[in-house]
Amino acid sequence: MDEQSNVAAIPVGVVGLGLMGSSIVAALLISGHPVKAIAPIASDAENVHERIYTQLHYCQEAGLTDSDEDLKARLEISQDYAVLADCQVVIECVVEKLAVKSEVYRKITDVVSAECIIGSNTSALPISELQPYVSNPGRFLGIHWAEPAFMTRFLEITCGKLTMPVFAERIFTLAHQWGKEPTLLKKDIRGFITNRLMYAVYREIFYQMESGNATREDLDKVFRYDAGSWMTLMGVFRRMDYLGLKDYAAALDNIFPQLSNAAGVPEMMQVMVAETARGIHNDRGLYPYGPGEGKQWDEAFTRFNLEIHSLAAKYSEEQVKGHLYKL
Amino acid sequence: MDEQSNVAAIPVGVVGLGLMGSSIVAALLISGHPVKAIAPIASDAENVHERIYTQLHYCQEAGLTDSDEDLKARLEISQDYAVLADCQVVIECVVEKLAVKSEVYRKITDVVSAECIIGSNTSALPISELQPYVSNPGRFLGIHWAEPAFMTRFLEITCGKLTMPVFAERIFTLAHQWGKEPTLLKKDIRGFITNRLMYAVYREIFYQMESGNATREDLDKVFRYDAGSWMTLMGVFRRMDYLGLKDYAAALDNIFPQLSNAAGVPEMMQVMVAETARGIHNDRGLYPYGPGEGKQWDEAFTRFNLEIHSLAAKYSEEQVKGHLYKL
């Protein structure tokens, strides 16, 4: 795999075909890889063709591929791990349980070569804790996607303690051919980087709501319409440079000591768990949902994805510096 | 001013015509108000026509108005506070210094009626601390805009201790006619709500960089391409509902205790202040900038604004619930 790998000659395996796994299968097919998709449990296998074909059909509708038939021709779906034998990369996206994952790793390593890179899409378990369950652990790393995988430019590659950099760099290079703006973290940070930043927001936003300072609706509104008005273009440090830095030191000094330092789970979240709220998936969540309203949000996000994805591509750092947006 | 105010009959004053003030003038003109614009200091007055006309011309280019000449016809620019006499609302956006602001409030209240609402665009000084400098302080409140004011849907209305709700509600109603998604905060939170949420991110992002866990570039990338892929549609609580809530309680419990609780100004920001870095404005900031590169970011943002503004309008909560995005 060099700078411009011939992806058609690099078979990739995906193990675990839930929503996220199916969407990763679609992303890899669109990028040109042959894909071996393993449904490791019977319940997963049941509707797997329908689930993946729906994703592929959406890719076609969205203009990401000319023909979903071409994609299907490169896809093999199986319950038999043996089909992974010639894969150069295998991505695991099964449930976040160590016992399940370790068993999956055993089955993968039984059939693939010793150089086959094995990545986990985990967002909950530290890579270094999973790594010992993989033979030849230097080729194991985190490959963390955002949903839907074929329509987001995010990809977080994380090394565990034993990961050899050469493998991480191969995935980093390949990720550009998947249309990503990948990040490569050489330390195994608990919660990964993207989660760390957002959890800092979660802590403060629950605190503001539980203090009665602002409503849930208003807190969401300010984030959508203020941060949301520049985020996709700039990121945080760039935004500070844009605003001029001048007043920041004083403001940070003022506000940091007043932010929430809470360590415990917010009461509202505890209530949600007790009520088995699953948000838009059972119309019971942090917001009230009328019948079918969850589905409306889901459909809106499907459409929105398409637009924000092309907007993000249009304003990549390279293009900004290429001076393509002069008035 | 009732639900559907006749904005043409409501003159609004703007005092302080820097970048932000000029952009607020443009926003009010586009909304249909007659606008009295006061340049309170001579250096401000110098290029004020050019500064405002540039904004109006951009509004025309962006399709926000048919003719910038129509807008100019409703605009009066002056150094004389007496032109504010018939205003029903006056918005102050001068420098963040109490001595300057208090003097400006004295000059405004000398000429306007006792019911004229006076708002400050401050993002640094608490409304309750400014309020005593306004005669009849119940009509004083925070009206916090995002730049560029005519192209962002954010507007944060904040009451001080003495603000009478009736005045805040009038501005809230009017803000919808300005094309905003306003929030109305009845408590005077230090740093306002939008800043509080973002400062929580700042604290964690500096911590991650200073710990050597990730580079500035990677930290910005994950925020742009992960958070940025849903933020403008959803906000934070809605996002949690979308993802299903299931694993959040465990994850919050895990990660909250590991977040930065720092109270001090990050060293990197202290260095920037010592170097009089002004970001893209003098090509010296948290990022390195080649000659002219700051200007490229400025131009990219001008274009990006237009796109994210129309995207945000297209995916307002009302439209999502109106089921307009069914596949």
XYZ file of C-alpha atoms in Angstrom, chain A:
327
model
C 0.000 0.000 0.000
C 1.828 3.112 -1.169
C 0.631 6.713 -1.554
C -1.846 5.882 -4.291
C -2.888 2.359 -3.452
C -4.866 0.405 -5.966
C -7.854 -0.143 -3.721
C -9.371 -2.681 -6.100
C -6.509 -4.988 -5.150
C -7.013 -4.539 -1.405
C -9.820 -6.683 -0.016
C -11.172 -5.329 3.270
C -13.221 -7.260 5.799
C -15.947 -5.888 8.048
C -17.120 -7.976 11.006
C -20.395 -6.915 12.623
C -23.153 -5.688 10.332
C -25.386 -3.508 12.458
C -26.201 0.033 11.365
C -22.607 1.219 11.672
C -21.035 -1.880 10.142
C -23.386 -1.719 7.152
C -22.542 1.891 6.601
C -18.784 1.126 6.766
C -19.313 -1.640 4.185
C -20.936 0.940 1.912
C -18.091 3.440 2.463
C -15.465 0.828 1.510
C -17.370 -0.334 -1.566
C -17.726 3.240 -2.803
C -13.986 3.706 -2.328
C -13.389 0.784 -4.679
C -12.426 -2.055 -2.324
C -13.642 -5.623 -2.587
C -15.449 -6.128 0.730
C -16.014 -9.294 2.758
C -18.796 -8.683 5.253
C -19.239 -11.047 8.177
C -22.447 -11.244 10.187
C -21.119 -12.955 13.304
C -24.451 -13.620 14.979
C -27.575 -15.145 13.534
C -29.849 -12.216 14.419
C -27.430 -9.917 12.601
C -27.445 -12.109 9.516
C -31.199 -12.147 9.206
C -31.853 -8.811 7.472
C -28.294 -8.059 6.545
C -28.742 -8.008 2.769
C -31.663 -5.646 3.054
C -29.788 -3.413 5.507
C -26.708 -3.114 3.327
C -28.611 -2.790 0.058
C -30.624 0.062 1.542
C -27.368 1.874 2.312
C -26.038 1.212 -1.200
C -29.249 2.425 -2.749
C -29.001 5.606 -0.732
C -25.417 6.074 -1.936
C -26.671 5.904 -5.487
C -29.481 8.375 -4.809
C -26.941 10.709 -3.228
C -24.774 10.564 -6.345
C -21.868 8.824 -4.578
C -21.921 5.983 -7.105
C -23.292 5.540 -10.617
C -24.636 2.097 -9.941
C -25.288 0.183 -6.766
C -25.077 -3.011 -8.871
C -21.348 -2.354 -9.411
C -20.955 -2.110 -5.662
C -22.867 -5.327 -4.994
C -20.594 -7.165 -7.423
C -17.620 -6.434 -5.160
C -19.402 -7.467 -1.966
C -19.440 -10.894 -0.358
C -21.661 -11.383 2.685
C -21.076 -14.466 4.799
C -21.271 -15.976 8.258
C -18.063 -17.875 7.618
C -14.873 -16.129 8.753
C -12.896 -18.130 6.150
C -13.849 -15.593 3.452
C -11.610 -13.069 5.248
C -8.487 -15.101 4.391
C -7.115 -12.741 1.714
C -8.082 -9.455 3.435
C -5.338 -6.876 4.050
C -7.489 -4.961 6.528
C -10.346 -6.173 8.750
C -12.548 -3.752 10.667
C -14.452 -5.013 13.703
C -17.680 -3.274 14.671
C -19.479 -5.632 17.014
C -21.053 -4.725 20.371
C -18.946 -2.942 22.982
C -18.330 -6.037 25.104
C -14.845 -7.314 25.729
C -15.932 -10.965 25.766
C -17.604 -10.658 22.379
C -14.801 -8.678 20.793
C -12.024 -10.958 22.037
C -13.819 -13.981 20.576
C -14.240 -12.146 17.261
C -10.509 -11.294 17.208
C -9.635 -14.935 17.746
C -11.799 -15.978 14.811
C -10.346 -13.260 12.578
C -6.714 -14.005 13.404
C -7.315 -17.712 12.851
C -7.879 -17.053 9.143
C -5.999 -13.870 8.100
C -2.269 -13.398 7.469
C -0.013 -12.108 10.252
C 0.320 -8.741 8.478
C -3.403 -8.185 8.045
C -4.263 -4.937 9.867
C -7.085 -5.352 12.363
C -9.001 -2.244 13.398
C -11.804 -1.730 15.883
C -14.552 0.857 15.491
C -14.961 0.935 19.277
C -15.763 4.255 20.871
C -15.985 2.917 24.410
C -13.121 0.501 25.062
C -9.466 1.583 25.124
C -7.444 0.163 22.240
C -4.690 -0.919 24.629
C -7.171 -3.070 26.560
C -8.366 -4.839 23.420
C -4.935 -5.263 21.908
C -3.726 -8.260 23.980
C -6.536 -10.340 22.492
C -5.037 -10.031 19.013
C -2.114 -12.220 17.993
C 0.683 -10.067 16.570
C -0.832 -7.049 18.377
C 1.329 -4.454 16.584
C -1.155 -4.540 13.675
C -4.145 -3.722 15.884
C -5.525 -0.140 16.170
C -8.674 1.959 16.496
C -10.467 3.021 13.310
C -13.304 5.170 14.543
C -15.953 6.228 12.023
C -18.842 8.666 12.232
C -22.291 7.665 11.081
C -23.105 7.487 8.176
C -19.609 6.251 7.342
C -19.936 6.887 3.595
C -20.987 10.493 4.061
C -18.801 11.913 6.831
C -15.229 13.079 6.486
C -14.310 12.198 10.071
C -12.028 9.226 10.769
C -10.074 8.876 14.014
C -7.169 6.427 13.933
C -5.874 5.567 17.425
C -2.798 3.578 18.357
C -2.763 1.309 21.376
C 0.363 0.839 23.473
C 1.575 -2.000 21.237
C 0.546 -0.640 17.845
C 3.402 -0.329 15.361
C 3.302 3.103 13.666
C 3.769 1.607 10.199
C 0.324 0.007 10.366
C -1.341 3.187 11.581
C 0.288 5.136 8.795
C -0.966 2.668 6.192
C -4.517 3.206 7.359
C -3.942 6.967 7.479
C -2.838 6.940 3.826
C -5.674 4.685 2.785
C -8.194 6.887 4.605
C -7.538 9.703 2.156
C -8.690 7.365 -0.601
C -11.854 6.816 1.412
C -12.523 10.566 1.157
C -11.693 11.194 4.813
C -9.895 13.930 6.730
C -8.281 11.434 9.094
C -6.554 12.115 12.384
C -3.841 9.852 13.717
C -3.483 9.707 17.497
C -0.348 8.043 18.704
C -1.600 7.889 22.299
C -4.568 5.895 23.439
C -6.681 8.605 25.099
C -9.650 7.392 27.112
C -12.758 8.390 25.183
C -10.708 9.358 22.110
C -10.257 12.944 21.153
C -13.575 13.786 19.565
C -15.489 12.393 22.522
C -13.326 14.258 25.016
C -14.167 17.586 23.421
C -17.863 16.854 23.243
C -18.032 15.463 26.780
C -16.694 18.798 28.002
C -19.735 20.383 26.331
C -22.075 17.747 27.790
C -20.840 18.471 31.295
C -21.475 22.201 30.964
C -24.764 21.936 29.081
C -26.337 19.603 31.676
C -25.065 21.894 34.411
C -26.660 24.935 32.792
C -29.955 23.138 32.363
C -30.020 21.606 35.829
C -29.152 25.008 37.325
C -32.222 26.428 35.617
C -30.089 28.978 33.761
C -31.483 28.066 30.365
C -33.891 25.607 28.814
C -32.879 22.550 26.840
C -34.304 24.207 23.737
C -32.313 27.418 24.202
C -29.093 25.556 24.943
C -29.464 23.583 21.731
C -30.360 26.731 19.807
C -27.255 28.673 20.799
C -25.046 25.745 19.860
C -26.760 25.197 16.520
C -26.824 28.794 15.443
C -23.611 30.170 16.977
C -21.047 27.333 16.990
C -22.888 25.762 14.054
C -22.327 28.869 11.956
C -18.551 28.366 11.733
C -17.667 24.900 13.057
C -17.645 23.046 9.745
C -15.289 25.609 8.249
C -12.922 26.357 11.084
C -12.506 24.169 14.143
C -11.791 25.779 17.501
C -8.218 27.116 17.267
C -8.812 28.533 13.802
C -11.935 30.269 15.098
C -9.886 31.964 17.813
C -7.410 33.160 15.205
C -10.321 34.429 13.127
C -11.757 36.417 16.014
C -8.368 37.939 16.751
C -7.283 36.423 20.123
C -7.123 39.841 21.767
C -9.709 39.387 24.499
C -9.382 35.646 24.999
C -6.802 35.501 27.793
C -8.911 37.759 30.010
C -12.103 35.887 29.167
C -10.587 32.443 29.788
C -9.288 33.661 33.128
C -12.773 34.902 33.990
C -14.855 31.971 32.845
C -12.757 28.818 33.382
C -13.171 28.923 37.183
C -16.938 29.140 36.748
C -17.376 26.096 34.511
C -18.803 22.866 35.843
C -16.276 20.369 37.206
C -18.929 17.752 37.922
C -17.756 14.136 37.923
C -21.125 12.413 38.311
C -23.799 11.448 35.803
C -26.409 14.253 35.489
C -29.689 13.392 37.164
C -31.619 13.835 33.950
C -29.524 11.193 32.234
C -30.102 8.805 35.137
C -33.848 9.319 34.732
C -33.603 8.550 31.029
C -31.743 5.309 31.688
C -34.294 4.265 34.303
C -37.080 4.909 31.775
C -35.268 2.924 29.044
C -35.463 6.000 26.857
C -33.876 5.388 23.463
C -34.383 8.874 22.058
C -35.808 9.044 18.555
C -35.749 5.247 18.351
C -38.640 4.823 20.765
C -39.881 8.438 20.763
C -38.800 8.845 24.379
C -35.817 11.031 25.111
C -34.418 14.310 26.410
C -37.053 15.995 24.244
C -40.700 14.984 24.043
C -41.595 13.244 20.768
C -45.007 12.871 19.213
C -45.709 9.669 17.272
C -43.474 9.490 14.211
C -41.517 12.596 15.115
C -38.348 10.610 15.746
C -38.593 9.322 12.209
C -38.850 12.886 10.907
C -35.539 13.762 12.574
C -33.980 10.658 11.116
C -35.095 11.578 7.627
C -34.006 15.189 8.045
C -30.549 14.014 9.116
C -30.284 11.728 6.089
C -30.845 14.728 3.822
C -28.766 17.103 5.896
C -25.796 14.729 5.750
C -25.626 15.021 2.037
C -25.502 18.791 2.145
C -23.039 19.193 4.995
C -20.813 16.533 3.454
C -20.477 18.408 0.195
C -20.116 21.728 2.033
C -17.277 20.285 4.142
C -15.567 18.962 1.013
C -15.886 22.320 -0.711
C -14.237 24.163 2.191
C -11.356 21.835 2.979
C -8.213 23.553 4.235
C -6.496 22.919 0.897
C -9.231 24.713 -0.966
C -9.313 27.672 1.401
C -5.572 28.104 0.955
C -5.969 27.597 -2.795
C -7.863 30.884 -2.632
C -10.916 29.565 -4.439
C -13.444 31.687 -2.565
C -12.346 35.195 -3.363
C -15.311 37.502 -3.648
